[in-house]
Amino acid sequence: QTTATQIDGNYHSARRLPEMTTTPVERLEGAKFSGVPGLGSLQQFLNVPDKYNLKYIFSNDQFYDPLLFFYGWHKIQLLENGIAVWERADIPVLPAVLPRKEIPLYQRLMFGILPPLALCLSILAATSGYWRIPFLLVGEALGMRPWFERLHRRLVWPIDWIWGKIDRRLLAASALAEGTRGRAPRWQLYIHLWLRRFRRRVKPASTTARQVRTGLLIAIVILTLVVIGLRVRAYFRDPLYQVTSYYDDLDFRRFEDAYQRLNPETRPDYDQYIINLSVQGGLVASYAKLDSLYPTILAADAEQMRVQVDTRYITALSYYTNTQTLVLTNNPQVGWRIEPAALDVRLPPDQFLRRPAIEWLSLGRRRATTSVTDFTDVLDRPELQILSAQLVTQQEGDTPAYSVVGEVMNMDVDPADVTVTGYIYDDTGTLLTWYNAGAGMMHKLFPQEITPFRIDFQGVAGMALDEVRGPIDFAPDAIWHYVLPGDTQLGRFDVFAKAVVTQRDLDRDVGVQNLAVAAQNETYQLSGTLVNTGIKEAVIPHLLVTYYDTAGEVQWVDDFFLPESVRPQRIMDFQVDLTPANSVTVADVPQGTYTNALQESGMGAIPRADWVGLPPAMGYAYLRVSVHYFTGAQ
């Protein structure tokens, strides 16, 4: 048990944060059950936990694990009941005195007096007719009956006078003029005449007529059941039904039912089929739910059919679409069945591997005590250096999207858990908004390692309650952009980078090779191969693509979550679309970068060894690919 506070409060409490009032999420533990808006609301809290002093998260659903990991959280413990405890480093402690809104005195008095007063008055009004006899009995017992009668008349007289006046006015308004006779409206007379004629025409049917009608009714019922049965039979025998049911069975983990929909002549045995599914890891296979499915028949004959299946999966990070072509064969015994997909039969060269590794351990308090942490047990913050920072905009519709992109380097000898925060000010120096870098960077850095970062300023997390105007739609891979208020002009932006020593999530065994950039339909695509030289499976590979100009300044940062995993000692090809240079505009405003480095080392020689040259027509000079991945066992 814990007495720590939480963001969404008690279940029956009112929600006041814009991140929760703009979506139907209600409670954060049910974010995925609220669909896309719920996930968007959860992302707001995970990206800026220092705003809410959010230090720990208890999770019993692995669906949220990728979102937590790539937003800088790390798993510290798995409790006995299967609940995982996640932590975010470098979060300020909750203040001893929490700020509260000062409510005017008259509002506090109204809140305490009006509700019970209204309840008492309603009870008195509903039971006023029954109080005369008890009231007079009390007066008679006290020997003051005449006085109580006068008091009762004085109390009742205003109410009787008001209701009497209303009753007399209603009576006068409803009275007919003298000499007129009351007559129903004409439409009521028509209805009355029609009902009278209908009763005259209705007479009992003969025995023969009843038999004919009964026979017709039975025939109609039988015909309806036959048609429904034929339609149901045709539906279940439809080849497309086998396709949709197969994906539905896989989505709900009904593997035995999915296995029965494969061709019995070509499918492997059930145990081998389960093994084949178990090695197909990744974001889509392990952390996604099927959102929609659209099958299309490409070619068909009496014996075989080719079906293109367009699927859409939803994860805590993004939507993923996949197009797969299935082959169905018509088996005389069981009907249409799906042919099993081909498997990757490539094997790694070595069966047993030995890998030396460098391990880190932070002991924390060396002496177990409840007193204040000793000063000598507090580790110094790692030194950081911001190599580049730019405020850029992307025009999406009528609203420009503001982002800060750049690079930060861990100059220390210890690994660092890095937090990068961006601030935007207007031309008068007033702070407009601030936000943290989320999935657009690597939060855990080796000594001397460089990571790009992208801070996407969002509008909801920096909103006040009175600035919210109606519901806001979220998408897992989209943001609700920050909008400058009124005629405000951008003045400057600042970037702060801070870090603490860490020992977690420092896997770097996946590399990239065979990089190539090619033009494709007025866009450019980056292709390459991921190589996993380690002993852990890269369940969710994360690519960070950094674009540079000729001076080495960062122009933009892309991040891509690949849907498939990379098993140890194996490779995987990838292909992603690059952001055009003409869609990004660098804002010409002053900047400030703040770290704890006492002496900057400089950017070094340009280009660096890990940069890739780009064609001049693309608009960028260089490109760099960083690989970050989630192993699922953090």
mmCIF file of N, CA and C in Angstrom, residues 492-553:
data_model
loop_
_atom_site.group_PDB
_atom_site.id
_atom_site.type_symbol
_atom_site.label_atom_id
_atom_site.label_comp_id
_atom_site.label_asym_id
_atom_site.label_seq_id
_atom_site.Cartn_x
_atom_site.Cartn_y
_atom_site.Cartn_z
ATOM 1 N N ARG A 492 12.297 34.250 -28.427
ATOM 2 C CA ARG A 492 13.483 33.403 -28.354
ATOM 3 C C ARG A 492 13.062 32.041 -27.828
ATOM 4 N N PHE A 493 14.013 31.110 -27.819
ATOM 5 C CA PHE A 493 13.770 29.799 -27.230
ATOM 6 C C PHE A 493 15.008 29.375 -26.463
ATOM 7 N N ASP A 494 14.791 28.600 -25.423
ATOM 8 C CA ASP A 494 15.869 28.060 -24.599
ATOM 9 C C ASP A 494 15.748 26.551 -24.546
ATOM 10 N N VAL A 495 16.902 25.899 -24.434
ATOM 11 C CA VAL A 495 16.961 24.447 -24.306
ATOM 12 C C VAL A 495 17.794 24.122 -23.075
ATOM 13 N N PHE A 496 17.226 23.335 -22.177
ATOM 14 C CA PHE A 496 17.908 22.892 -20.966
ATOM 15 C C PHE A 496 18.105 21.383 -21.047
ATOM 16 N N ALA A 497 19.286 20.927 -20.701
ATOM 17 C CA ALA A 497 19.589 19.499 -20.658
ATOM 18 C C ALA A 497 20.166 19.173 -19.289
ATOM 19 N N LYS A 498 19.607 18.154 -18.658
ATOM 20 C CA LYS A 498 20.091 17.706 -17.363
ATOM 21 C C LYS A 498 20.117 16.186 -17.356
ATOM 22 N N ALA A 499 20.878 15.624 -16.430
ATOM 23 C CA ALA A 499 21.028 14.167 -16.416
ATOM 24 C C ALA A 499 21.407 13.709 -15.024
ATOM 25 N N VAL A 500 21.146 12.438 -14.767
ATOM 26 C CA VAL A 500 21.611 11.745 -13.572
ATOM 27 C C VAL A 500 22.284 10.455 -14.018
ATOM 28 N N VAL A 501 23.116 9.927 -13.157
ATOM 29 C CA VAL A 501 23.814 8.679 -13.470
ATOM 30 C C VAL A 501 22.815 7.533 -13.494
ATOM 31 N N THR A 502 22.961 6.652 -14.461
ATOM 32 C CA THR A 502 22.041 5.530 -14.609
ATOM 33 C C THR A 502 22.816 4.258 -14.893
ATOM 34 N N GLN A 503 22.132 3.141 -14.684
ATOM 35 C CA GLN A 503 22.707 1.832 -14.979
ATOM 36 C C GLN A 503 21.792 1.010 -15.877
ATOM 37 N N ARG A 504 20.734 1.586 -16.379
ATOM 38 C CA ARG A 504 19.675 0.831 -17.039
ATOM 39 C C ARG A 504 19.602 1.162 -18.526
ATOM 40 N N ASP A 505 19.081 0.179 -19.271
ATOM 41 C CA ASP A 505 18.708 0.346 -20.679
ATOM 42 C C ASP A 505 19.875 0.869 -21.510
ATOM 43 N N LEU A 506 20.997 0.184 -21.418
ATOM 44 C CA LEU A 506 22.196 0.599 -22.151
ATOM 45 C C LEU A 506 22.593 -0.441 -23.193
ATOM 46 N N ASP A 507 21.616 -1.075 -23.810
ATOM 47 C CA ASP A 507 21.898 -2.053 -24.862
ATOM 48 C C ASP A 507 22.169 -1.320 -26.169
ATOM 49 N N ARG A 508 23.293 -1.655 -26.796
ATOM 50 C CA ARG A 508 23.670 -1.036 -28.069
ATOM 51 C C ARG A 508 24.248 -2.092 -29.016
ATOM 52 N N ASP A 509 23.612 -3.234 -29.116
ATOM 53 C CA ASP A 509 24.145 -4.322 -29.933
ATOM 54 C C ASP A 509 23.528 -4.390 -31.321
ATOM 55 N N VAL A 510 22.652 -3.466 -31.653
ATOM 56 C CA VAL A 510 22.039 -3.448 -32.982
ATOM 57 C C VAL A 510 22.643 -2.296 -33.766
ATOM 58 N N GLY A 511 23.215 -2.632 -34.916
ATOM 59 C CA GLY A 511 23.807 -1.635 -35.788
ATOM 60 C C GLY A 511 23.104 -1.576 -37.122
ATOM 61 N N VAL A 512 23.539 -0.644 -37.934
ATOM 62 C CA VAL A 512 22.930 -0.433 -39.241
ATOM 63 C C VAL A 512 24.019 -0.475 -40.303
ATOM 64 N N GLN A 513 23.696 -1.042 -41.454
ATOM 65 C CA GLN A 513 24.638 -1.125 -42.563
ATOM 66 C C GLN A 513 23.860 -1.068 -43.876
ATOM 67 N N ASN A 514 24.620 -0.927 -44.958
ATOM 68 C CA ASN A 514 24.053 -0.883 -46.314
ATOM 69 C C ASN A 514 23.027 0.239 -46.459
ATOM 70 N N LEU A 515 23.345 1.414 -45.916
ATOM 71 C CA LEU A 515 22.429 2.540 -46.034
ATOM 72 C C LEU A 515 22.430 3.074 -47.460
ATOM 73 N N ALA A 516 21.240 3.401 -47.944
ATOM 74 C CA ALA A 516 21.094 3.950 -49.290
ATOM 75 C C ALA A 516 19.885 4.865 -49.316
ATOM 76 N N VAL A 517 20.026 5.989 -50.005
ATOM 77 C CA VAL A 517 18.940 6.955 -50.171
ATOM 78 C C VAL A 517 18.577 7.002 -51.643
ATOM 79 N N ALA A 518 17.301 6.806 -51.945
ATOM 80 C CA ALA A 518 16.836 6.770 -53.329
ATOM 81 C C ALA A 518 15.568 7.590 -53.461
ATOM 82 N N ALA A 519 15.408 8.226 -54.632
ATOM 83 C CA ALA A 519 14.196 8.997 -54.916
ATOM 84 C C ALA A 519 13.074 8.052 -55.291
ATOM 85 N N GLN A 520 11.873 8.339 -54.761
ATOM 86 C CA GLN A 520 10.714 7.478 -55.008
ATOM 87 C C GLN A 520 9.466 8.348 -55.028
ATOM 88 N N ASN A 521 8.919 8.587 -56.233
ATOM 89 C CA ASN A 521 7.668 9.341 -56.385
ATOM 90 C C ASN A 521 7.741 10.707 -55.697
ATOM 91 N N GLU A 522 8.725 11.507 -56.095
ATOM 92 C CA GLU A 522 8.920 12.869 -55.598
ATOM 93 C C GLU A 522 9.281 12.918 -54.121
ATOM 94 N N THR A 523 9.568 11.801 -53.526
ATOM 95 C CA THR A 523 10.060 11.744 -52.153
ATOM 96 C C THR A 523 11.329 10.905 -52.129
ATOM 97 N N TYR A 524 11.964 10.894 -50.973
ATOM 98 C CA TYR A 524 13.177 10.106 -50.807
ATOM 99 C C TYR A 524 12.940 9.049 -49.742
ATOM 100 N N GLN A 525 13.513 7.890 -49.979
ATOM 101 C CA GLN A 525 13.393 6.769 -49.054
ATOM 102 C C GLN A 525 14.775 6.318 -48.617
ATOM 103 N N LEU A 526 14.865 5.982 -47.347
ATOM 104 C CA LEU A 526 16.099 5.454 -46.773
ATOM 105 C C LEU A 526 15.940 3.960 -46.570
ATOM 106 N N SER A 527 16.847 3.196 -47.104
ATOM 107 C CA SER A 527 16.826 1.745 -46.945
ATOM 108 C C SER A 527 18.141 1.299 -46.337
ATOM 109 N N GLY A 528 18.099 0.198 -45.648
ATOM 110 C CA GLY A 528 19.287 -0.338 -45.013
ATOM 111 C C GLY A 528 18.996 -1.662 -44.350
ATOM 112 N N THR A 529 19.946 -2.117 -43.554
ATOM 113 C CA THR A 529 19.839 -3.410 -42.889
ATOM 114 C C THR A 529 20.238 -3.252 -41.433
ATOM 115 N N LEU A 530 19.404 -3.762 -40.540
ATOM 116 C CA LEU A 530 19.729 -3.807 -39.120
ATOM 117 C C LEU A 530 20.408 -5.126 -38.809
ATOM 118 N N VAL A 531 21.485 -5.061 -38.051
ATOM 119 C CA VAL A 531 22.259 -6.246 -37.687
ATOM 120 C C VAL A 531 22.295 -6.335 -36.169
ATOM 121 N N ASN A 532 21.799 -7.424 -35.635
ATOM 122 C CA ASN A 532 21.811 -7.646 -34.189
ATOM 123 C C ASN A 532 22.972 -8.568 -33.863
ATOM 124 N N THR A 533 24.040 -7.994 -33.332
ATOM 125 C CA THR A 533 25.222 -8.773 -32.970
ATOM 126 C C THR A 533 25.220 -9.195 -31.508
ATOM 127 N N GLY A 534 24.161 -8.887 -30.784
ATOM 128 C CA GLY A 534 24.118 -9.175 -29.362
ATOM 129 C C GLY A 534 23.464 -10.503 -29.054
ATOM 130 N N ILE A 535 23.121 -10.666 -27.781
ATOM 131 C CA ILE A 535 22.513 -11.911 -27.307
ATOM 132 C C ILE A 535 21.076 -11.685 -26.849
ATOM 133 N N LYS A 536 20.531 -10.477 -27.088
ATOM 134 C CA LYS A 536 19.148 -10.173 -26.748
ATOM 135 C C LYS A 536 18.377 -9.829 -28.014
ATOM 136 N N GLU A 537 17.103 -10.161 -28.002
ATOM 137 C CA GLU A 537 16.256 -9.821 -29.135
ATOM 138 C C GLU A 537 15.850 -8.354 -29.059
ATOM 139 N N ALA A 538 16.020 -7.647 -30.168
ATOM 140 C CA ALA A 538 15.546 -6.270 -30.272
ATOM 141 C C ALA A 538 14.073 -6.322 -30.654
ATOM 142 N N VAL A 539 13.206 -6.304 -29.637
ATOM 143 C CA VAL A 539 11.779 -6.509 -29.879
ATOM 144 C C VAL A 539 11.188 -5.353 -30.679
ATOM 145 N N ILE A 540 11.534 -4.121 -30.317
ATOM 146 C CA ILE A 540 11.007 -2.945 -31.017
ATOM 147 C C ILE A 540 12.191 -2.072 -31.418
ATOM 148 N N PRO A 541 12.688 -2.188 -32.636
ATOM 149 C CA PRO A 541 13.760 -1.293 -33.086
ATOM 150 C C PRO A 541 13.225 0.123 -33.305
ATOM 151 N N HIS A 542 14.033 1.087 -32.927
ATOM 152 C CA HIS A 542 13.660 2.501 -33.020
ATOM 153 C C HIS A 542 14.773 3.227 -33.758
ATOM 154 N N LEU A 543 14.444 3.793 -34.913
ATOM 155 C CA LEU A 543 15.422 4.509 -35.723
ATOM 156 C C LEU A 543 15.256 6.008 -35.513
ATOM 157 N N LEU A 544 16.373 6.689 -35.275
ATOM 158 C CA LEU A 544 16.410 8.148 -35.202
ATOM 159 C C LEU A 544 17.257 8.643 -36.368
ATOM 160 N N VAL A 545 16.645 9.367 -37.267
ATOM 161 C CA VAL A 545 17.317 9.880 -38.460
ATOM 162 C C VAL A 545 17.496 11.383 -38.288
ATOM 163 N N THR A 546 18.756 11.830 -38.294
ATOM 164 C CA THR A 546 19.094 13.236 -38.097
ATOM 165 C C THR A 546 19.562 13.829 -39.414
ATOM 166 N N TYR A 547 19.029 15.001 -39.763
ATOM 167 C CA TYR A 547 19.400 15.691 -40.993
ATOM 168 C C TYR A 547 20.232 16.924 -40.647
ATOM 169 N N TYR A 548 21.311 17.156 -41.424
ATOM 170 C CA TYR A 548 22.221 18.271 -41.180
ATOM 171 C C TYR A 548 22.332 19.136 -42.432
ATOM 172 N N ASP A 549 22.699 20.402 -42.202
ATOM 173 C CA ASP A 549 23.059 21.261 -43.325
ATOM 174 C C ASP A 549 24.568 21.217 -43.521
ATOM 175 N N THR A 550 25.074 22.040 -44.413
ATOM 176 C CA THR A 550 26.513 22.011 -44.714
ATOM 177 C C THR A 550 27.358 22.473 -43.534
ATOM 178 N N ALA A 551 26.776 23.263 -42.622
ATOM 179 C CA ALA A 551 27.518 23.733 -41.451
ATOM 180 C C ALA A 551 27.458 22.758 -40.286
ATOM 181 N N GLY A 552 26.746 21.642 -40.443
ATOM 182 C CA GLY A 552 26.644 20.668 -39.372
ATOM 183 C C GLY A 552 25.533 20.936 -38.386
ATOM 184 N N GLU A 553 24.664 21.912 -38.661
ATOM 185 C CA GLU A 553 23.542 22.201 -37.780
ATOM 186 C C GLU A 553 22.382 21.252 -38.091
#
